[in-house]
Coordinates of C-alpha atoms in Angstrom, one line a residue:
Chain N
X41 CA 6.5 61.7 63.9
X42 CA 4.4 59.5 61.2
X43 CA 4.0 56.1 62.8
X44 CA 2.9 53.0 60.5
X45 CA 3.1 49.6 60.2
X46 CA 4.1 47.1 57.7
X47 CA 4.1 43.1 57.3
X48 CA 8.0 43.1 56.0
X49 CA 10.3 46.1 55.8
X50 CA 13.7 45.5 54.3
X51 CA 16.6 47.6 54.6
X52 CA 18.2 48.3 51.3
X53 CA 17.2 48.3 47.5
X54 CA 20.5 46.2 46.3
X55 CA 19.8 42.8 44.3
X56 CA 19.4 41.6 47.9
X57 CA 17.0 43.6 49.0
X58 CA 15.2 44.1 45.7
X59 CA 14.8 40.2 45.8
X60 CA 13.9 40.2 49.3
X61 CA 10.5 42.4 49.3
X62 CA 9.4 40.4 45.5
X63 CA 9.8 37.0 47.9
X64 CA 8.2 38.3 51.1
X65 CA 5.2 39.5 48.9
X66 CA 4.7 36.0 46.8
X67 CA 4.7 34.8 50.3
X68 CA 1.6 36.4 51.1
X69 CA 2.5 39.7 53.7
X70 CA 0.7 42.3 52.1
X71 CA 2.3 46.0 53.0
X72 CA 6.6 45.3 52.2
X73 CA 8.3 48.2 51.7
X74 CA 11.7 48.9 50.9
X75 CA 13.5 51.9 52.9
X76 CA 16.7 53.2 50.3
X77 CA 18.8 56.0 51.3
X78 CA 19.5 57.0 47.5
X79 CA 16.9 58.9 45.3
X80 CA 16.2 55.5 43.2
X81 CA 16.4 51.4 43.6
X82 CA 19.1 49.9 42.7
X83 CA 21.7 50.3 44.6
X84 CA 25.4 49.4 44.0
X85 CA 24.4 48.1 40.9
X86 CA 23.4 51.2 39.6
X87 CA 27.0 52.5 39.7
X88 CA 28.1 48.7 38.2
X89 CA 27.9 49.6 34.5
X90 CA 29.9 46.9 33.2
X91 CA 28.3 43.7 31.6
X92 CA 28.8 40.2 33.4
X93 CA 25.5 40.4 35.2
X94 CA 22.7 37.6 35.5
X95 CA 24.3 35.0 33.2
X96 CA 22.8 32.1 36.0
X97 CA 19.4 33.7 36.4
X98 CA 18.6 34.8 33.3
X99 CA 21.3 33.1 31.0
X100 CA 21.9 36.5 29.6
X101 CA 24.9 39.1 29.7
X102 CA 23.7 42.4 31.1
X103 CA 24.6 45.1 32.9
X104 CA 24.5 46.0 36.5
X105 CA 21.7 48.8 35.6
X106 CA 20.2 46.4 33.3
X107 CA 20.5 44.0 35.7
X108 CA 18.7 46.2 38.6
X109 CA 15.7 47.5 36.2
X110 CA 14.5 43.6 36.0
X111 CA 13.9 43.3 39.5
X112 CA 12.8 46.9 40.2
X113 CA 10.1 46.2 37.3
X114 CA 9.1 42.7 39.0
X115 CA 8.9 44.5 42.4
X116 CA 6.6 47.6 41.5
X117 CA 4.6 45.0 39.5
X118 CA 4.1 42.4 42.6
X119 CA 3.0 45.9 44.7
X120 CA 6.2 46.6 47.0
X121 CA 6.3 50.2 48.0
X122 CA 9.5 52.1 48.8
X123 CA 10.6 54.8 50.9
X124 CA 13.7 56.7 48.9
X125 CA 16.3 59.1 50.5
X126 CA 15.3 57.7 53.7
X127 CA 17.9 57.0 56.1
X128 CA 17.6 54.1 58.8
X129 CA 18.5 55.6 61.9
X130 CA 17.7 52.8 64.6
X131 CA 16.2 49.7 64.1
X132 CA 15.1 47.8 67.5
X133 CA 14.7 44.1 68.8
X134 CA 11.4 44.6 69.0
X135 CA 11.8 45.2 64.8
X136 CA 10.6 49.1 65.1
X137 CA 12.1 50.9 62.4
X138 CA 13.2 54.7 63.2
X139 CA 14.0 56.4 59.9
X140 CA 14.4 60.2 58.7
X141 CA 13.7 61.4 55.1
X142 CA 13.2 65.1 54.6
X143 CA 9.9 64.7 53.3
X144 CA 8.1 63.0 56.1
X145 CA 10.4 63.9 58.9
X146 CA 10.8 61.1 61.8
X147 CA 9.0 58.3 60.7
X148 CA 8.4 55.0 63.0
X149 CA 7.6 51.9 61.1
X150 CA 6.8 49.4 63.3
X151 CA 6.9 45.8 61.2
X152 CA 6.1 42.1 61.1
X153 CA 9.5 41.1 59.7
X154 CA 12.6 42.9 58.8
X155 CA 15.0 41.9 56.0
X156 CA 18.8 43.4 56.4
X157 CA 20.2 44.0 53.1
X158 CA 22.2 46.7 53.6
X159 CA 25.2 45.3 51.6
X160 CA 28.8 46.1 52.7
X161 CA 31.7 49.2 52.5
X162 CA 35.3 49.2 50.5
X163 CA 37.6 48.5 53.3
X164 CA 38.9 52.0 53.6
X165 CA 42.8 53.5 53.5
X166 CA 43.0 54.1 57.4
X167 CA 42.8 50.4 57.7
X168 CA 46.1 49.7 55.6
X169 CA 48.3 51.7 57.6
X170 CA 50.8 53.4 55.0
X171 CA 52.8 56.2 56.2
X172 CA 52.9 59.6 55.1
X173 CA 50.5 62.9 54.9
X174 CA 46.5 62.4 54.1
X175 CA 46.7 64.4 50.5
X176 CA 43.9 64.6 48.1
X177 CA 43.7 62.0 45.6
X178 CA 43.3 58.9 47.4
X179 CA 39.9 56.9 46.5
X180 CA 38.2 54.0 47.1
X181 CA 37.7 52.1 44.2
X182 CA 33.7 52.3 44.6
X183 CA 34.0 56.1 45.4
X184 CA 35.7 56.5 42.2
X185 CA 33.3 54.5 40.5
X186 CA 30.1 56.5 41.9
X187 CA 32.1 59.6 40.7
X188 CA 32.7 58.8 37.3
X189 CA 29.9 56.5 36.2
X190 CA 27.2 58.2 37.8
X191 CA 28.1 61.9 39.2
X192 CA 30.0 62.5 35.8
X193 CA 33.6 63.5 38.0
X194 CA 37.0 62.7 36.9
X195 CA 38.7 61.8 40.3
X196 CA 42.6 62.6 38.4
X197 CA 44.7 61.9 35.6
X198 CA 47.2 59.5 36.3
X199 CA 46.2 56.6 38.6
X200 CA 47.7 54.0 40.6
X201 CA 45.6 51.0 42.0
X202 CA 46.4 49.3 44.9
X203 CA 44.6 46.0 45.0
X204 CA 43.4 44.1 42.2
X205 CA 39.8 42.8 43.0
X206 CA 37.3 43.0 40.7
X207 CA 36.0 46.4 40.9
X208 CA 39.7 48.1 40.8
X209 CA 40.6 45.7 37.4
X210 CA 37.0 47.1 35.8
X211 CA 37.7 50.7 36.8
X212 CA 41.3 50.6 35.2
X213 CA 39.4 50.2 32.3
X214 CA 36.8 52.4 32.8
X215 CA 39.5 55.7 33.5
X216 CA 41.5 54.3 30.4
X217 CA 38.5 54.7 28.4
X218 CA 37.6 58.5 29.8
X219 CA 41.0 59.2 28.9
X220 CA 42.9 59.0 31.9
X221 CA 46.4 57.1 32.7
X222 CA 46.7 53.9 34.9
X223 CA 50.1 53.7 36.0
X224 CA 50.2 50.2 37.4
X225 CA 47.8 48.5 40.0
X226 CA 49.8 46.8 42.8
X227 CA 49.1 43.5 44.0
X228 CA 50.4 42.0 47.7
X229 CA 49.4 38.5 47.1
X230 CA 51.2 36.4 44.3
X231 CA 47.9 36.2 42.3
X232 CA 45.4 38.8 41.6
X233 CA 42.1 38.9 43.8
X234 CA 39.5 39.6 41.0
X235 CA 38.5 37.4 38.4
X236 CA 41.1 36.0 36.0
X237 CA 38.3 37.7 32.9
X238 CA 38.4 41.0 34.1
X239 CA 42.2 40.8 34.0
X240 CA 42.3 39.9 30.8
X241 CA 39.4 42.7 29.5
X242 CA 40.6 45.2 31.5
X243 CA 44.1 45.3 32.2
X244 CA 46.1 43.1 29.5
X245 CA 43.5 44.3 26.3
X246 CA 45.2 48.1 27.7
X247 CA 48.5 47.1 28.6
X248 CA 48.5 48.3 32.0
X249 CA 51.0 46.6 34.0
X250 CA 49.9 44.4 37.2
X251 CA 52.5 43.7 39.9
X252 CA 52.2 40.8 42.0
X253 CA 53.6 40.8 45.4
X254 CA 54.0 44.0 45.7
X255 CA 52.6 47.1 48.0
X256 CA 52.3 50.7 48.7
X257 CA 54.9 52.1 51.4
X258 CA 54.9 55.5 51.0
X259 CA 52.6 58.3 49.4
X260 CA 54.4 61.6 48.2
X261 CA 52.6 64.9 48.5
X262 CA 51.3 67.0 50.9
X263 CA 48.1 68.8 49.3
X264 CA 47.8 66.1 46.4
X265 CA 49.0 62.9 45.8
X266 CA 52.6 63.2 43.6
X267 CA 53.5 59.9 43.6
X268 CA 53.1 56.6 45.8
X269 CA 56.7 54.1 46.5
X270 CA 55.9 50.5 45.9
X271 CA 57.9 47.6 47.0
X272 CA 58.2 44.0 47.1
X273 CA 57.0 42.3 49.7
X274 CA 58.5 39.1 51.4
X275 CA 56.7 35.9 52.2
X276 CA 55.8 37.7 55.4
X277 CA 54.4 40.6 53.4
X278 CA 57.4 42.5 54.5
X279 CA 59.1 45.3 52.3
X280 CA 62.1 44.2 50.9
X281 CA 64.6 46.7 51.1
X282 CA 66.3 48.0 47.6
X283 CA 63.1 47.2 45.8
X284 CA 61.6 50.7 46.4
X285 CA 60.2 52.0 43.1
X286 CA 58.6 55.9 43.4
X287 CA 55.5 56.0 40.4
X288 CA 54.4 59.8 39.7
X289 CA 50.7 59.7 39.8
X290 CA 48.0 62.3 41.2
X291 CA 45.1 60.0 42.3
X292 CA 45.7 56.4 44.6
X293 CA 42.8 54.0 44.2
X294 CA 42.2 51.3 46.4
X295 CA 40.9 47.7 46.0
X296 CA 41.6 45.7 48.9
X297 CA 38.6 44.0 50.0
X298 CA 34.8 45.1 50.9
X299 CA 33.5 44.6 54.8
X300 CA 29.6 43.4 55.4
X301 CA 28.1 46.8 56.8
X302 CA 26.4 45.8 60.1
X303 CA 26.1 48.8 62.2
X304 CA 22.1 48.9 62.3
X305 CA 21.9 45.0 62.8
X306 CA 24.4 45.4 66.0
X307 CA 21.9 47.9 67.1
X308 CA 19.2 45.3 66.8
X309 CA 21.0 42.5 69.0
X310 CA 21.8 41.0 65.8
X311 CA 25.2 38.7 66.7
X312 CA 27.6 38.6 64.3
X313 CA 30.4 35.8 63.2
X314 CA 33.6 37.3 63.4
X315 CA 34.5 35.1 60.7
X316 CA 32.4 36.8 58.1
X317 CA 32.0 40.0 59.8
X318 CA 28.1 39.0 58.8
X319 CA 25.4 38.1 61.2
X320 CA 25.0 34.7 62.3
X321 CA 22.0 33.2 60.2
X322 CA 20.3 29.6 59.9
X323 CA 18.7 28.0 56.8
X324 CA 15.6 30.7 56.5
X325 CA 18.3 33.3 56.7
X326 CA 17.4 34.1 59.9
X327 CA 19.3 35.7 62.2
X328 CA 19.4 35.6 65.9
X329 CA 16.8 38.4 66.5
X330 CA 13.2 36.7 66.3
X331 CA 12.1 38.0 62.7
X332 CA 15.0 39.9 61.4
X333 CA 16.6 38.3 58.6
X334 CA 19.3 39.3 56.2
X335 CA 20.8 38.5 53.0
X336 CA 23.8 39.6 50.9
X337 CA 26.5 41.1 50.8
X338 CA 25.9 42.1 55.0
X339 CA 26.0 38.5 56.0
X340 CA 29.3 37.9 53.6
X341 CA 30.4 39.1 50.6
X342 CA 29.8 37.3 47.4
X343 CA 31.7 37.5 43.8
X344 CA 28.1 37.0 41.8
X345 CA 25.3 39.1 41.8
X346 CA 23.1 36.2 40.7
X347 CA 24.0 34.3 44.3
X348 CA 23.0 37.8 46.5
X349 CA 19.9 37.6 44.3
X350 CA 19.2 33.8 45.3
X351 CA 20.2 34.5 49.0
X352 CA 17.4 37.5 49.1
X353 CA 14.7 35.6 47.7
X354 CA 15.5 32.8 50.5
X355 CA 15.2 35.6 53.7
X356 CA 12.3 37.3 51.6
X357 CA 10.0 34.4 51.7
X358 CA 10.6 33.6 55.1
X359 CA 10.0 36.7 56.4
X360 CA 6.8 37.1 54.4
X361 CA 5.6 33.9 56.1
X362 CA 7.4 35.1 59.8
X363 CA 5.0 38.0 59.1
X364 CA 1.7 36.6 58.2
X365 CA 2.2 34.1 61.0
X366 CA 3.0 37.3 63.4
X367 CA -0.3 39.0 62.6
X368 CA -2.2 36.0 63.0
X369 CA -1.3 35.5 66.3
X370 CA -1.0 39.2 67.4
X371 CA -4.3 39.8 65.6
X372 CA -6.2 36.8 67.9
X373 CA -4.3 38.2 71.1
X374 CA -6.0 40.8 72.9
X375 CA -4.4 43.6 74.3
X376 CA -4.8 43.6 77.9
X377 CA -5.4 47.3 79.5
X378 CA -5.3 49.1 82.6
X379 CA -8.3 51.3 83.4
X380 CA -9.5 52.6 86.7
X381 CA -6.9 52.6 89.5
X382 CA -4.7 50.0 87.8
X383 CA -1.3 50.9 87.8
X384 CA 0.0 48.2 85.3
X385 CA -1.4 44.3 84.4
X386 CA 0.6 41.2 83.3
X387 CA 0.5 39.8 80.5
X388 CA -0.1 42.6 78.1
X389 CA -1.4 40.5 75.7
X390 CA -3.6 37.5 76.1
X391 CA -4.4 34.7 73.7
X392 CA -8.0 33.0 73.8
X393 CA -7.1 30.3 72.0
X394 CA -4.8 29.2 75.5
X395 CA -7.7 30.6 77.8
X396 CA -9.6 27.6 76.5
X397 CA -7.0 25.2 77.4
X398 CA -6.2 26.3 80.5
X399 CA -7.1 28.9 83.3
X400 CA -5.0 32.7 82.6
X401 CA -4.1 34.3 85.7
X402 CA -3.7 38.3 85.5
X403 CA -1.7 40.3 87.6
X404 CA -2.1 43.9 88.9
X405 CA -1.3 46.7 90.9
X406 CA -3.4 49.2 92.2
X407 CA -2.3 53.2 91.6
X408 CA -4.0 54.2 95.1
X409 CA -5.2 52.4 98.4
X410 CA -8.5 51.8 99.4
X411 CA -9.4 50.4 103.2
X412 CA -12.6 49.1 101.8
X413 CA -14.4 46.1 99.9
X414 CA -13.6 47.1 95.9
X415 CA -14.8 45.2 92.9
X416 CA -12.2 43.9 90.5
X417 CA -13.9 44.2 87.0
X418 CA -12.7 42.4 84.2
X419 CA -14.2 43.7 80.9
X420 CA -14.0 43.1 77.1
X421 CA -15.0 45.6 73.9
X422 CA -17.4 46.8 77.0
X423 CA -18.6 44.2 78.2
X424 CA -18.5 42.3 81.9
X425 CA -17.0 39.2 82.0
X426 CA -15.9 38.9 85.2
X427 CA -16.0 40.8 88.4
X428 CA -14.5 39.7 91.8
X429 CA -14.7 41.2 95.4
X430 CA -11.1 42.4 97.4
X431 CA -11.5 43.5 101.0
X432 CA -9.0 46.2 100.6
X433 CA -6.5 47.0 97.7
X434 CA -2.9 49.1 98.4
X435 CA 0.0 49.6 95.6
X436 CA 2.0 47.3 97.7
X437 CA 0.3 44.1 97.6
X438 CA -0.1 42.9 94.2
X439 CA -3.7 41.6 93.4
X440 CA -4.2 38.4 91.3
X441 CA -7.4 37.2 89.1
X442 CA -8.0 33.9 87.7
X443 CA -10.0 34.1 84.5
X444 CA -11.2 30.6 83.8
X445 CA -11.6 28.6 80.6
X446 CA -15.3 29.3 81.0
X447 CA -15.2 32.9 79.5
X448 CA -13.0 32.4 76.7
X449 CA -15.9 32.5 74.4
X450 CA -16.9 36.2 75.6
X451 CA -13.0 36.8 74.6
X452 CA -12.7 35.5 71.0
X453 CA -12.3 38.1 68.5
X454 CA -12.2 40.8 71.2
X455 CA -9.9 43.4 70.7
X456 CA -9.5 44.8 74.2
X457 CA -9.1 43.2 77.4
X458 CA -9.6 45.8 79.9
X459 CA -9.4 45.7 83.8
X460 CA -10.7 48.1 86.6
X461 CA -10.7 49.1 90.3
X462 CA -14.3 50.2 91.5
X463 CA -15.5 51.1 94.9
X464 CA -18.5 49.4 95.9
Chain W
X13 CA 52.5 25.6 7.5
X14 CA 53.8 27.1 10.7
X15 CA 52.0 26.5 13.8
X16 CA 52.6 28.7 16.0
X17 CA 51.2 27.9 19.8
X18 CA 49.4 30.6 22.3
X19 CA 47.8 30.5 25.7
X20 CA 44.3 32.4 26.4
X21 CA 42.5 33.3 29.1
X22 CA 38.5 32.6 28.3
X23 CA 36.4 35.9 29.3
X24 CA 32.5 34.4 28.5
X25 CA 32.0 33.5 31.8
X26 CA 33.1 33.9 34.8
X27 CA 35.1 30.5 35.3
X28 CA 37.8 32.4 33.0
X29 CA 39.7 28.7 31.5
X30 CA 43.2 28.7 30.6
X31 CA 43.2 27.5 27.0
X32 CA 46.0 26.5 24.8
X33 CA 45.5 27.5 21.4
X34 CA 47.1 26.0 18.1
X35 CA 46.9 27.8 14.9
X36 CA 48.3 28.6 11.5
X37 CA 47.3 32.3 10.3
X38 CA 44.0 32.4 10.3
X39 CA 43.3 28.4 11.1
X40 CA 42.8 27.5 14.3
X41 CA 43.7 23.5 14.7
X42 CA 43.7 22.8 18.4
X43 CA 42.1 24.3 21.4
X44 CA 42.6 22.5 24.7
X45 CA 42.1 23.5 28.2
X46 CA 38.5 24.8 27.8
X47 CA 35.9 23.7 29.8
X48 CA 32.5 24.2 27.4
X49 CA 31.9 25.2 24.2
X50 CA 32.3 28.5 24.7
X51 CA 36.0 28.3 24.8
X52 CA 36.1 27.0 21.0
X53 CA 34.4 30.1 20.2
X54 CA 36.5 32.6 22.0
X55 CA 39.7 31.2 20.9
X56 CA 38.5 31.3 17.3
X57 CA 37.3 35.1 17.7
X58 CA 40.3 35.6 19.5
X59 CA 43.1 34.8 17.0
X60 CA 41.2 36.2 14.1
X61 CA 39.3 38.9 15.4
X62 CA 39.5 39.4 19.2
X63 CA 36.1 41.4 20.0
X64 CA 34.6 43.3 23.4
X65 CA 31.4 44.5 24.3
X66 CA 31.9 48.2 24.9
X67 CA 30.6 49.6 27.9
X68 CA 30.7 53.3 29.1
X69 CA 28.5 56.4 29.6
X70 CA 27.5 59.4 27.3
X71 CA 26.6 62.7 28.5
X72 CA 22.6 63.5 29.0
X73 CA 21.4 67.5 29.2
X74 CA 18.6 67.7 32.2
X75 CA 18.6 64.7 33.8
X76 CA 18.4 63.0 36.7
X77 CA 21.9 62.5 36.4
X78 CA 24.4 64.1 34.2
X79 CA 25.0 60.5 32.5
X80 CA 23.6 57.7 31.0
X81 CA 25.5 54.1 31.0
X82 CA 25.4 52.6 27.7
X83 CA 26.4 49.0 26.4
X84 CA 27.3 47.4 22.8
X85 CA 24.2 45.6 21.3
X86 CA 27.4 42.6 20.7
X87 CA 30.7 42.5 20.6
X88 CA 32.6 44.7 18.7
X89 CA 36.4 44.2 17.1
X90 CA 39.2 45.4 19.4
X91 CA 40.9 47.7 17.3
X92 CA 37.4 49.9 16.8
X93 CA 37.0 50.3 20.9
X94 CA 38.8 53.8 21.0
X95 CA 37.1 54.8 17.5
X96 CA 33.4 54.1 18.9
X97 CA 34.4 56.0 22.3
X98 CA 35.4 59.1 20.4
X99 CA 31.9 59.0 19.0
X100 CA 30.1 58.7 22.0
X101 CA 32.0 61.6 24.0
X102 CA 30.7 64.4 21.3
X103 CA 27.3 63.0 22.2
X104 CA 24.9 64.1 24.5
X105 CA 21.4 63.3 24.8
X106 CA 18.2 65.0 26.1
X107 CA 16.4 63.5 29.2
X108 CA 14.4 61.7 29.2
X109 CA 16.0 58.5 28.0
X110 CA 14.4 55.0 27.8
X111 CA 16.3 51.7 28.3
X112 CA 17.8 50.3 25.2
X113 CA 17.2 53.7 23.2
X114 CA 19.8 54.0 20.6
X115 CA 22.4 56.4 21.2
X116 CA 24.9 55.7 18.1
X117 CA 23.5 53.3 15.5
X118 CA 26.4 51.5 13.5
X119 CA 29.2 52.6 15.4
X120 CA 32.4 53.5 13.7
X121 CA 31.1 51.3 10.7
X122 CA 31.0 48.0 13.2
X123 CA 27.2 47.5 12.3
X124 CA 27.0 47.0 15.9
X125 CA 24.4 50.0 17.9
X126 CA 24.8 51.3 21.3
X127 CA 22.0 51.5 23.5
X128 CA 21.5 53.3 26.8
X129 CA 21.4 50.5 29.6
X130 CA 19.3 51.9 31.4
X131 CA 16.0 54.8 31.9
X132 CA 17.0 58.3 33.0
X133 CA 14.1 60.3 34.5
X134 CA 14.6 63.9 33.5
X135 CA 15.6 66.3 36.6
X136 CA 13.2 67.0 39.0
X137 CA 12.3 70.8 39.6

């Protein structure tokens, strides 16, 4: 297993992220690396090849790819690395980073700071409850979108979209211009759920008919979607019997609502507000995991890119100074070990700067008894610094020494603290 | 003169305004509802010559993927949309491709180009 370490790791290559690792390294950490799954950075944005992208941040119309390449540039230009098709497996509260790639293997990435940016999922079909068999042809809107804007797949021929946030309105469009029929999107609420521009560019400029307060009760088809039964709901979201309307199609989408992906954060202790289905963050978009931050669409899900972008540069800074001041302090500490017939010493770590203020008391046990005077040694980088008599030591009586403010000068910029058992 | 009255919905930004239009032919008179500037503009496009940028992909031989997205340099008139994506899907380009190469200069006669939004690596071994 490669083991490394870095000042500020974040999870995820979206605007978030992307935004993120550019702040943390104007912050001043120095190693920030971005772990991606996919083959390239960008993330969802990648797939988002529709224009309506950075208009706050850049005053300009582009596209989501467009959009991505500005940040990706600005990112390899400040000096953040990346590790692609590398999956996070674990991530600790202790930050340590377990991922996988199939170059490397197991890789450990012990950090400074992490920065969650992992984005979220498409609420999925299971979660809607409609009756019937599981056929082919049923999609999530994203899915779809992956297939046909970047895999080059044509998930049917005649569609029917349930749901009309934004990214089912832009992928109405987007199958009517590969040639493709959309049947009708359905609509439970008495409004649609995307943006009122995308329903005018993308469903009225191709006539495809929008139906409010209405939903999906049944899907036809056993292999393959045949057709899906709409009805009209009630003020209670109810079917309204009578209303039943069967529409041939071969392909369902659906567009009802994206959910913050949090799996790796719960893994980290990172609490999360039911609310948002996001972690719980304060003003430095920190969460409550001492140097784990987030940003994005996995704390709650926005309707601008530029706003994720804003978000990440927030957490990115703040873990780039979390990190430096991390380093600082773990780089003045030394590392307190156990040498000769020392089972284990408290603290592992000691700080010289409070040895000056005030005496440090050590404690140990010893791995083996002896019925005889010992000396308890006290060494650092080699040297003596202290040494104190015990008549007898035994592994059930814990031993105690006192290192007083007197030898913090042999201790400042040690590396090692090292403590030892000897026989006289 | 007949005025005839019409609602639009503004797509330049996000905000999307609900703006009542009144016009004779060609003329617009009135436009009210609109929050900026921008909604003059639109409604005047949009009773003479409603326009959209064009986005979509076009097919690229040994590439990272097996598509490029590509975008409209500006808008381009409604009518033309289907036209300039008949063009595109008899094209396919070799990898590599470098943002904002041209793929179709002057498409369908609109003077407008389409350019590939974004690089494409070629494949890897």
């Amino acid at each position: 297993m490669i083991e490394k370490y870095c000042d500020v790791a974040v999870i995820g290559s979206g605007p978030a992220g992307l935004a993120a690792a550019i702040a943390a390294k104007k912050a001043g950490a120095q190693d920030v690396i971005i772990i991606e799954r996919d083959t390239e950075l960008g993330g969802i944005l990648l797939q988002c090849i529709h224009n309506g992208f950075g208009i706050e941040i850049f005053e300009e119309d582009l596209t989501g790819p467009e959009y991505a390449n500005r940040f990706i540039v600005q990112a390899k230009d400040a000096g953040v690395k990346d590790l692609l098709d590398t999956m996070v497996l674990d991530l600790t509260p202790r930050r340590e980073i377990y991922a996988f790639n199939k170059r490397d293997g197991m890789i450990k990435l012990d950090t400074g700071a992490v920065v969650l940016t992992m984005g979220c999922r498409e609420r999925p079909s299971g979660a809607l409850a409609i009756p019937g068999y599981r056929p082919a042809g049923i999609y999530t809107a994203g899915t779809a979108q992956r297939l046909v804007n970047i895999e080059g797949y044509m998930p049917g021929e005649r569609f029917v979209i349930l749901g009309s946030g934004d990214i089912g309105m832009i992928m109405a469009r987007r199958l009517t211009f590969e040639g493709a029929k959309v049947e009708r999107m359905i609509e439970i609420l008495p409004y649609i759920s995307g943006l009122k521009r995308n329903y005018v560019q993308c469903l009225l400029d191709y006539d495809i008919p929008l139906q409010l307060k209405h939903t999906v009760i049944d899907i036809k088809g056993r292999d393959r979607v045949e057709a899906v039964v709409s009805a009209q709901v009630d003020e209670n979201w109810k079917p309204i019997p009578g209303t039943e309307d069967t529409i041939p199609c071969d392909t369902l989408l659906l567009s009802v609502g994206l959910i913050p992906e949090n799996e790796l954060s719960k893994k980290a202790g990172v609490e999360l507000d039911p609310l948002t289905g996001g972690p719980y963050v304060d003003d430095t978009m920190q969460t409550n995991v001492p140097g784990i931050f987030a940003a994005g669409n996995v704390v709650h899900v926005y309707d601008v890119v530029d706003w994720v972008t804003k978000a990440g540069f927030v957490a990115g800074q703040h873990s780039g100074k979390y990190a430096i001041q991390h380093k600082k302090e773990s780089e003045r500490k030394l590392r307190v070990i156990a040498g000769n017939n020392v089972h284990h010493v408290l603290p592992q770590f000691l700080d010289p700067q409070n040895l000056e203020k005030e005496p440090q008391e050590l404690q140990l046990r010893v791995k083996w008894p002896v019925e005889d005077r010992v000396w308890v040694k006290v060494e650092v980088d080699g040297k003596l610094i202290k040494q104190q008599v015990e008549k007898y030591v035994r592994p059930s009586e814990m031993i105690k020494v006192i290192l007083s403010p007197e030898v913090h000068k042999k201790a400042v910029g040690g590396r090692e603290l090292l403590i030892k058992v000897e026989e006289r | 003169m007949v005025k005839e009255k019409t609602k639009l919905i503004c797509i330049d930004c996000p905000v999307g305004c609900e703006i009542n239009v009144t016009y004779d032919g060609e003329t617009v008179l009135e436009v009210d509802g609109n929050k900026c500037k921008k909604g003059i503009n639109y409604a005047e496009t949009e009773i003479v010559d409603p326009k959209r940028m064009i986005v979509t992909t076009v097919r690229v031989v040994k590439g990272l993927h097996t598509l490029v997205p590509v975008r409209s340099t500006e808008a381009i008139p409604k009518n033309k949309i289907f036209k300039v994506l008949d063009k595109l899907c008899k094209i396919e380009l070799d990898a590599p491709v470098e943002i904002h190469q041209v793929v179709l200069s002057n498409a369908a006669g609109t003077g407008v180009d389409i350019i590939a939004s974004r690089s494409l690596p070629a494949m890897m071994e």
